[in-house]
Amino acid sequence: MNQFQYVRATKSQGAIDAVAKDPQAKFIAGGTNLVDLMKRGIMTPQKLVDINRLPLAKIERQDNGLRLGALALNSTVANDALVRQHQPLLALALNAGASPQLRNMATVGGNMLQRTRCSYFYDLTMPCNKREPGTGCGALEGINRMHAIFGASDKCIAVHPSDMSVALVALDATVLVSGSKGDRRIAFADFHRLPGDTPEKDTNLEAGELITAVDIPDGPFTKHVHYQKVRERASYAFALVSTAAALDLDGNTIKAARLAMGGVAHKPWRLTAAEQSLVGQPATEASFRRAAEVAMQGAKAFKHNAYKLKLGPNTIVQALRTAAAA
Amino acid sequence: MNAEPELESPHDDSRRTFLKQSSVLTAMALVPSPVVTAAAAELDEKVAAAFEKVPLSLKVNGTKHKLKVEPRTTLLDLLREQLHLTGTKKGCDYGQCGACTVHVDGQRVNSCLSFAVMHDGQEITTIEGLAKGDELHPMQEAFVKHDGFQCGYCTPGQIMSAVACVREGHAGSEGEIREYMSGNICRCGAYSNIVAAIQDVKQGGQKV
Ligand SMILES: Cc1cc2nc3c(=O)[nH]c(=O)nc-3n(C[C@H](O)[C@H](O)[C@H](O)COP(=O)(O)OP(=O)(O)OC[C@H]3O[C@@H](n4cnc5c(N)ncnc54)[C@H](O)[C@@H]3O)c2cc1C
Ligand code: SF4
Ligand code: FES
Ligand code: FES
C-alpha cells in the first residue's frame, strides 16, 4: 500500500478545509471500502483525514423526521429503537448488508459513498473507465452478470452495491453536506449519478464536501415494509437484485406505496411509476405483478445478466407480498 | 478566527524534523526531478510526513501499550507483527472471511480493514485475551466439546464472533445464529458444530 499522511479531525471545518484544498486527500470513516481499495492500489490518497472523532454519530428526532448522523454505525442504526419504530424498512435493508463485523465499522456516510464498482474495477490489468477514465469498459464485452439493466451507458454498466441506500431513496431521504462554500441539502434520489460520459463520478458530492447527516421524513410506512435481497448465498454477499417495498394500507386498499431496487443501476433505483400504479389498487398478486411490469419498462440486459429481467419483477412481487402481509 | 486547532496531526515533531532533513534525497529518488524542483518544499513536507511513524496508545487484552506505527499498518498487522499476538488470523485480508475478527471497545470488527492509528485510546480484545489463565472461556470450551473446527484456521475469528453474537442477543435460534455468524467463513465446513457450540453456551446461561 502507498504511504500517506494521517491526520485526525477534531472539527468539521478543519476536516473540510484539509480535503477541499488537497486533491490527494480523502476522509476516512469506517474504512471498510477505502482501506480495501487502498490495499489493492486502486485508490492511492496521499493524506487521510480521520473524521471518526467528529460529533456526527447521533440518531435523533427532528421535527417530523429522523436525523441520522453521518458517522452513526450501520449496526447502531439498524438496532436503534427510533429507527425501528419510525423507519423499519431502513433497519431491514441495513441488516441485509455485509456482515455483523462490517456493520460495526461501516458508517451511514461511508455506506452511501462506497464506490459504484464491478470486478473489472478491481482488476488492475483490465480497462475500466471508472478507475482510469478513457481506457474503456472491461465489462461491456466481458462477464457482465452482476451488471446494470437500467440507466447504463456505453462507458460503464456497474451497479451501486449499497443496501441501505435502496431504503433511503425509497423513503425520500435528504443528504446534509457541508463544504467550503457552505451547507446544502441534496435529495437522496439526486445524490448518486448515472454513469453517462463520466463514470469516474459516482455522486454529485463535490471535492471536500463532508456528509454530516441524513434526514428521513416521517411517513405512514411503519408496518407494511419489506427488503427482499436475492444473493448467491444466504447471507454476506452483494445483491444480484434487491427491492425495498413499503405500503400504506387501508384495509386491503393501497393508499400509498414506495418501491426501489438495488443491483440494477449505477444508483439506487427508485420506481416511481410502479408506485403510482399501485395507488388505489387492492393489495393483491395481480396488482403487484402489474407494478412489477411497469417497473421493468425500459430494462435492457447485456450478455450475461438477462436473468435479471426475470428475477427483477419476481423480487418486486415477493417484496410487495411480504410487505402487505407484515 | 477560531484559535483551537481543528486538525490534530499525531506525528511526532522531533522525528519529523529529522525526516524532513533526511528525506530530500528520498524524494529525489522517488519522483522525476522536474517535480522536485517545482514543488520541492511542499513535496518534502509530504514525503517526510508519510514516512513517519505515529504514536499510538492501545490497551490490548488488558495491557497498555505505547507504540509507534506507520499510518498504513492495519490493526491486524499490528497485532500479529508488532505485538506478536498471532492468534488473530489473516485469511483474505479484505473483509471477506472474518478470520481477523477482534473486539474493539467490546464490538466485533474485521481488524484487516482498519488502520491501527484509528484506534488510539481504544481497548482491543483478541482470542488470547479470552481465557482467564488456564481456565478457558466458556465459548472456547464449547468449541472443543462440540468439535467446532477442523483445521482450526478460522477458529479464533469464529470464537470472537460467537462471543459477540451471544452478547449482542443474536443467538436466539439456529437461524439467527447462522445469520449473525455469516461474517465468518469456514473452508472446512464446521458450521453445524459451531452452531451447536454457540447454542450450548447460550442455553448454559454462563456469563460470556
Ligand atoms: C466483504 C464485504 C462485503 C460487503 N457487503 C455489502 C453488502 O452486502 N451490502 C452493502 O450495502 N455493503 C456491503 N459492503 C460495503 C460496506 O457496506 C461499505 O464498505 C461501508 O458501508 C462503507 O462505509 P465506511 O464508513 O467503512 O466507509 P469508508 O471506507 O471509510 O469510506 C468510503 C468513502 O466515503 C468517504 N466518506 C466516508 N464518510 C464520509 C463523510 N461523512 N463525508 C464525506 N465523505 C465520506 C471516504 O472518503 C471514502 O471515499 C461490503 C463490504 C465488504 C468489505
Ligand atoms: S462497468 Fe464500470 S466499473 Fe466495471 S469495468 Fe466498466 S467502467 Fe469499470
Ligand atoms: S482477514 Fe479480515 S476478513 Fe478475512
Ligand atoms: S476449521 Fe478449517 S477453516 Fe474453519
PDB file of N, CA and C in Angstrom, chain A residues 1-11 13-15 18 22 28-32 35-36 38-40 48-50 52-53 95 99-105 233 235-236, chain B residues 2 4-11 16 46 49-51 70-72 74 93-97 101 107-110 112-115 117-118 120 161 179-180 182-185:
ATOM      1  N   MET A   1       0.840  -1.207   0.000  1.00  0.00           N
ATOM      2  CA  MET A   1       0.000   0.000   0.000  1.00  0.00           C
ATOM      3  C   MET A   1       0.870   1.251   0.000  1.00  0.00           C
ATOM      4  N   ASN A   2       0.371   2.295  -0.683  1.00  0.00           N
ATOM      5  CA  ASN A   2       1.132   3.544  -0.695  1.00  0.00           C
ATOM      6  C   ASN A   2       1.188   4.136   0.715  1.00  0.00           C
ATOM      7  N   GLN A   3       2.223   4.956   0.947  1.00  0.00           N
ATOM      8  CA  GLN A   3       2.281   5.622   2.230  1.00  0.00           C
ATOM      9  C   GLN A   3       1.439   6.880   2.172  1.00  0.00           C
ATOM     10  N   PHE A   4       1.018   7.357   3.317  1.00  0.00           N
ATOM     11  CA  PHE A   4       0.185   8.556   3.342  1.00  0.00           C
ATOM     12  C   PHE A   4       0.353   9.248   4.680  1.00  0.00           C
ATOM     13  N   GLN A   5      -0.057  10.505   4.682  1.00  0.00           N
ATOM     14  CA  GLN A   5      -0.051  11.250   5.927  1.00  0.00           C
ATOM     15  C   GLN A   5      -1.398  11.064   6.596  1.00  0.00           C
ATOM     16  N   TYR A   6      -1.382  10.930   7.904  1.00  0.00           N
ATOM     17  CA  TYR A   6      -2.625  10.693   8.635  1.00  0.00           C
ATOM     18  C   TYR A   6      -2.899  11.852   9.586  1.00  0.00           C
ATOM     19  N   VAL A   7      -4.076  12.431   9.463  1.00  0.00           N
ATOM     20  CA  VAL A   7      -4.459  13.471  10.421  1.00  0.00           C
ATOM     21  C   VAL A   7      -5.845  13.173  10.969  1.00  0.00           C
ATOM     22  N   ARG A   8      -6.043  13.591  12.217  1.00  0.00           N
ATOM     23  CA  ARG A   8      -7.297  13.308  12.898  1.00  0.00           C
ATOM     24  C   ARG A   8      -8.048  14.629  13.032  1.00  0.00           C
ATOM     25  N   ALA A   9      -9.252  14.679  12.506  1.00  0.00           N
ATOM     26  CA  ALA A   9     -10.013  15.934  12.568  1.00  0.00           C
ATOM     27  C   ALA A   9     -10.740  16.039  13.898  1.00  0.00           C
ATOM     28  N   THR A  10     -10.677  17.224  14.494  1.00  0.00           N
ATOM     29  CA  THR A  10     -11.420  17.454  15.735  1.00  0.00           C
ATOM     30  C   THR A  10     -12.591  18.403  15.495  1.00  0.00           C
ATOM     31  N   LYS A  11     -12.575  19.093  14.349  1.00  0.00           N
ATOM     32  CA  LYS A  11     -13.698  19.990  13.990  1.00  0.00           C
ATOM     33  C   LYS A  11     -14.017  19.746  12.519  1.00  0.00           C
ATOM     34  N   GLN A  13     -14.923  21.821  10.236  1.00  0.00           N
ATOM     35  CA  GLN A  13     -14.355  22.804   9.330  1.00  0.00           C
ATOM     36  C   GLN A  13     -12.906  22.447   8.978  1.00  0.00           C
ATOM     37  N   GLY A  14     -12.147  22.013   9.964  1.00  0.00           N
ATOM     38  CA  GLY A  14     -10.750  21.638   9.715  1.00  0.00           C
ATOM     39  C   GLY A  14     -10.675  20.482   8.726  1.00  0.00           C
ATOM     40  N   ALA A  15     -11.567  19.513   8.895  1.00  0.00           N
ATOM     41  CA  ALA A  15     -11.576  18.347   8.014  1.00  0.00           C
ATOM     42  C   ALA A  15     -11.919  18.775   6.585  1.00  0.00           C
ATOM     43  N   ALA A  18      -9.050  20.678   4.951  1.00  0.00           N
ATOM     44  CA  ALA A  18      -7.920  19.810   4.613  1.00  0.00           C
ATOM     45  C   ALA A  18      -8.183  19.042   3.316  1.00  0.00           C
ATOM     46  N   ASP A  22      -6.772  19.935  -0.996  1.00  0.00           N
ATOM     47  CA  ASP A  22      -5.770  18.948  -1.396  1.00  0.00           C
ATOM     48  C   ASP A  22      -6.441  17.809  -2.166  1.00  0.00           C
ATOM     49  N   ILE A  28     -11.626   9.538   5.941  1.00  0.00           N
ATOM     50  CA  ILE A  28     -11.829   8.116   6.220  1.00  0.00           C
ATOM     51  C   ILE A  28     -12.777   7.983   7.405  1.00  0.00           C
ATOM     52  N   ALA A  29     -13.789   7.108   7.251  1.00  0.00           N
ATOM     53  CA  ALA A  29     -14.748   6.863   8.345  1.00  0.00           C
ATOM     54  C   ALA A  29     -14.506   5.431   8.830  1.00  0.00           C
ATOM     55  N   GLY A  30     -15.383   4.491   8.510  1.00  0.00           N
ATOM     56  CA  GLY A  30     -15.160   3.107   8.938  1.00  0.00           C
ATOM     57  C   GLY A  30     -13.966   2.468   8.241  1.00  0.00           C
ATOM     58  N   GLY A  31     -13.673   2.925   7.051  1.00  0.00           N
ATOM     59  CA  GLY A  31     -12.523   2.417   6.309  1.00  0.00           C
ATOM     60  C   GLY A  31     -12.794   1.138   5.529  1.00  0.00           C
ATOM     61  N   THR A  32     -13.998   0.576   5.641  1.00  0.00           N
ATOM     62  CA  THR A  32     -14.202  -0.757   5.063  1.00  0.00           C
ATOM     63  C   THR A  32     -14.188  -0.765   3.537  1.00  0.00           C
ATOM     64  N   VAL A  35     -10.071   1.303   2.754  1.00  0.00           N
ATOM     65  CA  VAL A  35      -8.873   0.501   3.057  1.00  0.00           C
ATOM     66  C   VAL A  35      -8.764  -0.651   2.060  1.00  0.00           C
ATOM     67  N   ASP A  36      -9.898  -1.267   1.756  1.00  0.00           N
ATOM     68  CA  ASP A  36      -9.934  -2.347   0.775  1.00  0.00           C
ATOM     69  C   ASP A  36      -9.348  -1.861  -0.565  1.00  0.00           C
ATOM     70  N   MET A  38      -7.461   0.767  -1.114  1.00  0.00           N
ATOM     71  CA  MET A  38      -6.063   1.195  -0.966  1.00  0.00           C
ATOM     72  C   MET A  38      -5.123  -0.012  -0.955  1.00  0.00           C
ATOM     73  N   LYS A  39      -5.549  -1.083  -0.306  1.00  0.00           N
ATOM     74  CA  LYS A  39      -4.712  -2.287  -0.275  1.00  0.00           C
ATOM     75  C   LYS A  39      -4.459  -2.829  -1.679  1.00  0.00           C
ATOM     76  N   ARG A  40      -5.430  -2.615  -2.549  1.00  0.00           N
ATOM     77  CA  ARG A  40      -5.302  -3.147  -3.905  1.00  0.00           C
ATOM     78  C   ARG A  40      -4.683  -2.141  -4.867  1.00  0.00           C
ATOM     79  N   LEU A  48      -4.893  11.044   4.619  1.00  0.00           N
ATOM     80  CA  LEU A  48      -6.198  10.615   5.112  1.00  0.00           C
ATOM     81  C   LEU A  48      -6.596  11.480   6.290  1.00  0.00           C
ATOM     82  N   VAL A  49      -7.799  12.013   6.217  1.00  0.00           N
ATOM     83  CA  VAL A  49      -8.335  12.821   7.302  1.00  0.00           C
ATOM     84  C   VAL A  49      -9.373  11.961   8.028  1.00  0.00           C
ATOM     85  N   ASP A  50      -8.996  11.526   9.230  1.00  0.00           N
ATOM     86  CA  ASP A  50      -9.858  10.640  10.017  1.00  0.00           C
ATOM     87  C   ASP A  50     -10.960  11.484  10.658  1.00  0.00           C
ATOM     88  N   ASN A  52     -13.538  10.234  12.419  1.00  0.00           N
ATOM     89  CA  ASN A  52     -14.280   9.484  13.438  1.00  0.00           C
ATOM     90  C   ASN A  52     -14.480  10.212  14.765  1.00  0.00           C
ATOM     91  N   ARG A  53     -13.660  11.239  15.035  1.00  0.00           N
ATOM     92  CA  ARG A  53     -13.846  11.946  16.314  1.00  0.00           C
ATOM     93  C   ARG A  53     -14.791  13.136  16.181  1.00  0.00           C
ATOM     94  N   ASN A  95     -29.606  -4.518   7.829  1.00  0.00           N
ATOM     95  CA  ASN A  95     -29.249  -5.851   8.311  1.00  0.00           C
ATOM     96  C   ASN A  95     -29.032  -6.844   7.182  1.00  0.00           C
ATOM     97  N   SER A  99     -21.693  -7.950   6.775  1.00  0.00           N
ATOM     98  CA  SER A  99     -21.694  -8.914   7.882  1.00  0.00           C
ATOM     99  C   SER A  99     -21.805  -8.124   9.187  1.00  0.00           C
ATOM    100  N   PRO A 100     -22.101  -8.816  10.297  1.00  0.00           N
ATOM    101  CA  PRO A 100     -22.184  -8.085  11.573  1.00  0.00           C
ATOM    102  C   PRO A 100     -20.901  -7.299  11.877  1.00  0.00           C
ATOM    103  N   GLN A 101     -19.753  -7.893  11.608  1.00  0.00           N
ATOM    104  CA  GLN A 101     -18.490  -7.185  11.881  1.00  0.00           C
ATOM    105  C   GLN A 101     -18.370  -5.923  11.036  1.00  0.00           C
ATOM    106  N   LEU A 102     -18.670  -6.053   9.736  1.00  0.00           N
ATOM    107  CA  LEU A 102     -18.549  -4.893   8.848  1.00  0.00           C
ATOM    108  C   LEU A 102     -19.562  -3.820   9.218  1.00  0.00           C
ATOM    109  N   ARG A 103     -20.759  -4.236   9.634  1.00  0.00           N
ATOM    110  CA  ARG A 103     -21.774  -3.237  10.018  1.00  0.00           C
ATOM    111  C   ARG A 103     -21.368  -2.506  11.291  1.00  0.00           C
ATOM    112  N   ASN A 104     -20.506  -3.137  12.110  1.00  0.00           N
ATOM    113  CA  ASN A 104     -19.988  -2.459  13.297  1.00  0.00           C
ATOM    114  C   ASN A 104     -18.922  -1.429  12.949  1.00  0.00           C
ATOM    115  N   MET A 105     -18.456  -1.412  11.709  1.00  0.00           N
ATOM    116  CA  MET A 105     -17.427  -0.458  11.290  1.00  0.00           C
ATOM    117  C   MET A 105     -18.008   0.568  10.319  1.00  0.00           C
ATOM    118  N   ARG A 233     -25.607 -16.566  -1.988  1.00  0.00           N
ATOM    119  CA  ARG A 233     -25.654 -17.416  -0.808  1.00  0.00           C
ATOM    120  C   ARG A 233     -26.570 -16.724   0.182  1.00  0.00           C
ATOM    121  N   SER A 235     -26.353 -15.289   2.990  1.00  0.00           N
ATOM    122  CA  SER A 235     -26.003 -14.039   3.643  1.00  0.00           C
ATOM    123  C   SER A 235     -24.599 -13.617   3.225  1.00  0.00           C
ATOM    124  N   TYR A 236     -24.168 -12.390   3.623  1.00  0.00           N
ATOM    125  CA  TYR A 236     -22.796 -11.925   3.413  1.00  0.00           C
ATOM    126  C   TYR A 236     -22.404 -11.975   1.938  1.00  0.00           C
TER     127      TYR A 236
ATOM    128  N   ASN B   2     -11.080  31.081  14.899  1.00  0.00           N
ATOM    129  CA  ASN B   2     -11.016  30.131  15.983  1.00  0.00           C
ATOM    130  C   ASN B   2      -9.568  29.735  16.284  1.00  0.00           C
ATOM    131  N   GLU B   4      -8.577  27.378  18.353  1.00  0.00           N
ATOM    132  CA  GLU B   4      -8.374  25.948  18.610  1.00  0.00           C
ATOM    133  C   GLU B   4      -7.932  25.208  17.350  1.00  0.00           C
ATOM    134  N   PRO B   5      -7.039  24.283  17.476  1.00  0.00           N
ATOM    135  CA  PRO B   5      -6.660  23.525  16.280  1.00  0.00           C
ATOM    136  C   PRO B   5      -7.827  22.635  15.860  1.00  0.00           C
ATOM    137  N   GLU B   6      -8.074  22.538  14.583  1.00  0.00           N
ATOM    138  CA  GLU B   6      -9.188  21.719  14.120  1.00  0.00           C
ATOM    139  C   GLU B   6      -8.726  20.397  13.547  1.00  0.00           C
ATOM    140  N   LEU B   7      -7.448  20.260  13.408  1.00  0.00           N
ATOM    141  CA  LEU B   7      -6.883  19.007  12.935  1.00  0.00           C
ATOM    142  C   LEU B   7      -5.726  18.675  13.851  1.00  0.00           C
ATOM    143  N   GLU B   8      -5.688  17.439  14.267  1.00  0.00           N
ATOM    144  CA  GLU B   8      -4.547  17.017  15.074  1.00  0.00           C
ATOM    145  C   GLU B   8      -3.678  16.157  14.209  1.00  0.00           C
ATOM    146  N   SER B   9      -2.396  16.479  14.144  1.00  0.00           N
ATOM    147  CA  SER B   9      -1.520  15.548  13.476  1.00  0.00           C
ATOM    148  C   SER B   9      -0.775  14.797  14.554  1.00  0.00           C
ATOM    149  N   PRO B  10      -1.004  13.498  14.658  1.00  0.00           N
ATOM    150  CA  PRO B  10      -0.334  12.770  15.721  1.00  0.00           C
ATOM    151  C   PRO B  10       1.157  12.586  15.458  1.00  0.00           C
ATOM    152  N   HIS B  11       1.649  13.128  14.362  1.00  0.00           N
ATOM    153  CA  HIS B  11       3.053  12.929  14.014  1.00  0.00           C
ATOM    154  C   HIS B  11       3.955  13.578  15.039  1.00  0.00           C
ATOM    155  N   ARG B  16       9.922  14.217  12.903  1.00  0.00           N
ATOM    156  CA  ARG B  16       9.544  14.898  11.674  1.00  0.00           C
ATOM    157  C   ARG B  16      10.707  15.754  11.162  1.00  0.00           C
ATOM    158  N   LYS B  46       5.483  16.510   2.553  1.00  0.00           N
ATOM    159  CA  LYS B  46       4.576  15.376   2.402  1.00  0.00           C
ATOM    160  C   LYS B  46       5.289  14.053   2.560  1.00  0.00           C
ATOM    161  N   ALA B  49       6.215  13.469   6.101  1.00  0.00           N
ATOM    162  CA  ALA B  49       5.078  13.111   6.934  1.00  0.00           C
ATOM    163  C   ALA B  49       4.635  11.678   6.666  1.00  0.00           C
ATOM    164  N   ALA B  50       4.688  11.283   5.407  1.00  0.00           N
ATOM    165  CA  ALA B  50       4.192   9.954   5.066  1.00  0.00           C
ATOM    166  C   ALA B  50       5.072   8.843   5.625  1.00  0.00           C
ATOM    167  N   PHE B  51       6.363   9.111   5.711  1.00  0.00           N
ATOM    168  CA  PHE B  51       7.257   8.059   6.182  1.00  0.00           C
ATOM    169  C   PHE B  51       7.322   7.953   7.696  1.00  0.00           C
ATOM    170  N   GLU B  70       3.476   2.980  11.477  1.00  0.00           N
ATOM    171  CA  GLU B  70       3.235   3.676  10.221  1.00  0.00           C
ATOM    172  C   GLU B  70       1.720   3.765  10.066  1.00  0.00           C
ATOM    173  N   PRO B  71       1.203   4.891   9.571  1.00  0.00           N
ATOM    174  CA  PRO B  71      -0.252   5.027   9.453  1.00  0.00           C
ATOM    175  C   PRO B  71      -0.873   3.912   8.619  1.00  0.00           C
ATOM    176  N   ARG B  72      -0.146   3.345   7.671  1.00  0.00           N
ATOM    177  CA  ARG B  72      -0.757   2.333   6.805  1.00  0.00           C
ATOM    178  C   ARG B  72      -0.788   0.941   7.435  1.00  0.00           C
ATOM    179  N   THR B  74      -2.305  -1.977   9.338  1.00  0.00           N
ATOM    180  CA  THR B  74      -3.661  -2.339   9.773  1.00  0.00           C
ATOM    181  C   THR B  74      -3.607  -2.817  11.224  1.00  0.00           C
ATOM    182  N   ASP B  93      -7.632 -10.859   4.101  1.00  0.00           N
ATOM    183  CA  ASP B  93      -7.077  -9.505   4.236  1.00  0.00           C
ATOM    184  C   ASP B  93      -7.977  -8.448   3.590  1.00  0.00           C
ATOM    185  N   TYR B  94      -9.199  -8.806   3.177  1.00  0.00           N
ATOM    186  CA  TYR B  94     -10.097  -7.837   2.518  1.00  0.00           C
ATOM    187  C   TYR B  94     -11.520  -7.836   3.094  1.00  0.00           C
ATOM    188  N   GLY B  95     -11.680  -8.221   4.326  1.00  0.00           N
ATOM    189  CA  GLY B  95     -13.014  -8.136   4.927  1.00  0.00           C
ATOM    190  C   GLY B  95     -13.982  -9.214   4.487  1.00  0.00           C
ATOM    191  N   GLN B  96     -13.477 -10.247   3.820  1.00  0.00           N
ATOM    192  CA  GLN B  96     -14.394 -11.231   3.237  1.00  0.00           C
ATOM    193  C   GLN B  96     -14.522 -12.542   4.001  1.00  0.00           C
ATOM    194  N   CYS B  97     -13.757 -12.727   5.086  1.00  0.00           N
ATOM    195  CA  CYS B  97     -13.770 -14.060   5.706  1.00  0.00           C
ATOM    196  C   CYS B  97     -13.998 -14.071   7.215  1.00  0.00           C
ATOM    197  N   THR B 101     -11.316 -11.385  13.073  1.00  0.00           N
ATOM    198  CA  THR B 101     -12.262 -10.722  13.988  1.00  0.00           C
ATOM    199  C   THR B 101     -11.677 -10.527  15.385  1.00  0.00           C
ATOM    200  N   GLN B 107     -16.920  -4.382  20.707  1.00  0.00           N
ATOM    201  CA  GLN B 107     -17.670  -4.693  19.481  1.00  0.00           C
ATOM    202  C   GLN B 107     -16.793  -5.480  18.499  1.00  0.00           C
ATOM    203  N   ARG B 108     -17.412  -6.484  17.856  1.00  0.00           N
ATOM    204  CA  ARG B 108     -16.601  -7.273  16.910  1.00  0.00           C
ATOM    205  C   ARG B 108     -16.387  -6.509  15.604  1.00  0.00           C
ATOM    206  N   VAL B 109     -15.169  -6.537  15.120  1.00  0.00           N
ATOM    207  CA  VAL B 109     -14.819  -5.879  13.854  1.00  0.00           C
ATOM    208  C   VAL B 109     -13.800  -6.738  13.096  1.00  0.00           C
ATOM    209  N   ASN B 110     -13.620  -6.418  11.808  1.00  0.00           N
ATOM    210  CA  ASN B 110     -12.583  -7.076  10.997  1.00  0.00           C
ATOM    211  C   ASN B 110     -11.305  -6.244  11.130  1.00  0.00           C
ATOM    212  N   CYS B 112      -8.562  -6.481   9.704  1.00  0.00           N
ATOM    213  CA  CYS B 112      -7.779  -6.296   8.473  1.00  0.00           C
ATOM    214  C   CYS B 112      -8.195  -5.050   7.711  1.00  0.00           C
ATOM    215  N   LEU B 113      -9.386  -4.517   7.965  1.00  0.00           N
ATOM    216  CA  LEU B 113      -9.868  -3.372   7.177  1.00  0.00           C
ATOM    217  C   LEU B 113      -9.829  -2.080   7.969  1.00  0.00           C
ATOM    218  N   SER B 114      -8.934  -2.024   8.954  1.00  0.00           N
ATOM    219  CA  SER B 114      -8.902  -0.853   9.797  1.00  0.00           C
ATOM    220  C   SER B 114      -7.451  -0.488  10.049  1.00  0.00           C
ATOM    221  N   PHE B 115      -7.136   0.794   9.941  1.00  0.00           N
ATOM    222  CA  PHE B 115      -5.773   1.206  10.272  1.00  0.00           C
ATOM    223  C   PHE B 115      -5.634   1.291  11.790  1.00  0.00           C
ATOM    224  N   VAL B 117      -3.855   3.186  13.653  1.00  0.00           N
ATOM    225  CA  VAL B 117      -3.879   4.553  14.215  1.00  0.00           C
ATOM    226  C   VAL B 117      -5.287   5.056  14.487  1.00  0.00           C
ATOM    227  N   MET B 118      -6.270   4.488  13.801  1.00  0.00           N
ATOM    228  CA  MET B 118      -7.634   4.957  14.007  1.00  0.00           C
ATOM    229  C   MET B 118      -8.182   4.505  15.362  1.00  0.00           C
ATOM    230  N   ASP B 120      -6.542   4.784  18.388  1.00  0.00           N
ATOM    231  CA  ASP B 120      -5.830   5.390  19.509  1.00  0.00           C
ATOM    232  C   ASP B 120      -6.764   5.513  20.715  1.00  0.00           C
ATOM    233  N   SER B 161     -16.289 -13.909  17.214  1.00  0.00           N
ATOM    234  CA  SER B 161     -17.578 -13.536  16.664  1.00  0.00           C
ATOM    235  C   SER B 161     -18.715 -14.183  17.470  1.00  0.00           C
ATOM    236  N   GLU B 179     -27.364 -16.535  10.695  1.00  0.00           N
ATOM    237  CA  GLU B 179     -27.331 -15.209  10.075  1.00  0.00           C
ATOM    238  C   GLU B 179     -26.253 -14.340  10.728  1.00  0.00           C
ATOM    239  N   TYR B 180     -26.223 -14.329  12.051  1.00  0.00           N
ATOM    240  CA  TYR B 180     -25.292 -13.425  12.740  1.00  0.00           C
ATOM    241  C   TYR B 180     -23.870 -13.991  12.848  1.00  0.00           C
ATOM    242  N   SER B 182     -22.655 -15.150   9.923  1.00  0.00           N
ATOM    243  CA  SER B 182     -22.365 -15.283   8.489  1.00  0.00           C
ATOM    244  C   SER B 182     -21.115 -14.504   8.076  1.00  0.00           C
ATOM    245  N   GLY B 183     -20.616 -13.651   8.946  1.00  0.00           N
ATOM    246  CA  GLY B 183     -19.379 -12.931   8.628  1.00  0.00           C
ATOM    247  C   GLY B 183     -18.131 -13.743   8.884  1.00  0.00           C
ATOM    248  N   ASN B 184     -18.285 -15.010   9.240  1.00  0.00           N
ATOM    249  CA  ASN B 184     -17.139 -15.890   9.480  1.00  0.00           C
ATOM    250  C   ASN B 184     -17.241 -17.117   8.602  1.00  0.00           C
ATOM    251  N   ILE B 185     -16.342 -17.183   7.633  1.00  0.00           N
ATOM    252  CA  ILE B 185     -16.364 -18.293   6.677  1.00  0.00           C
ATOM    253  C   ILE B 185     -15.473 -19.427   7.204  1.00  0.00           C
TER     254      ILE B 185
END
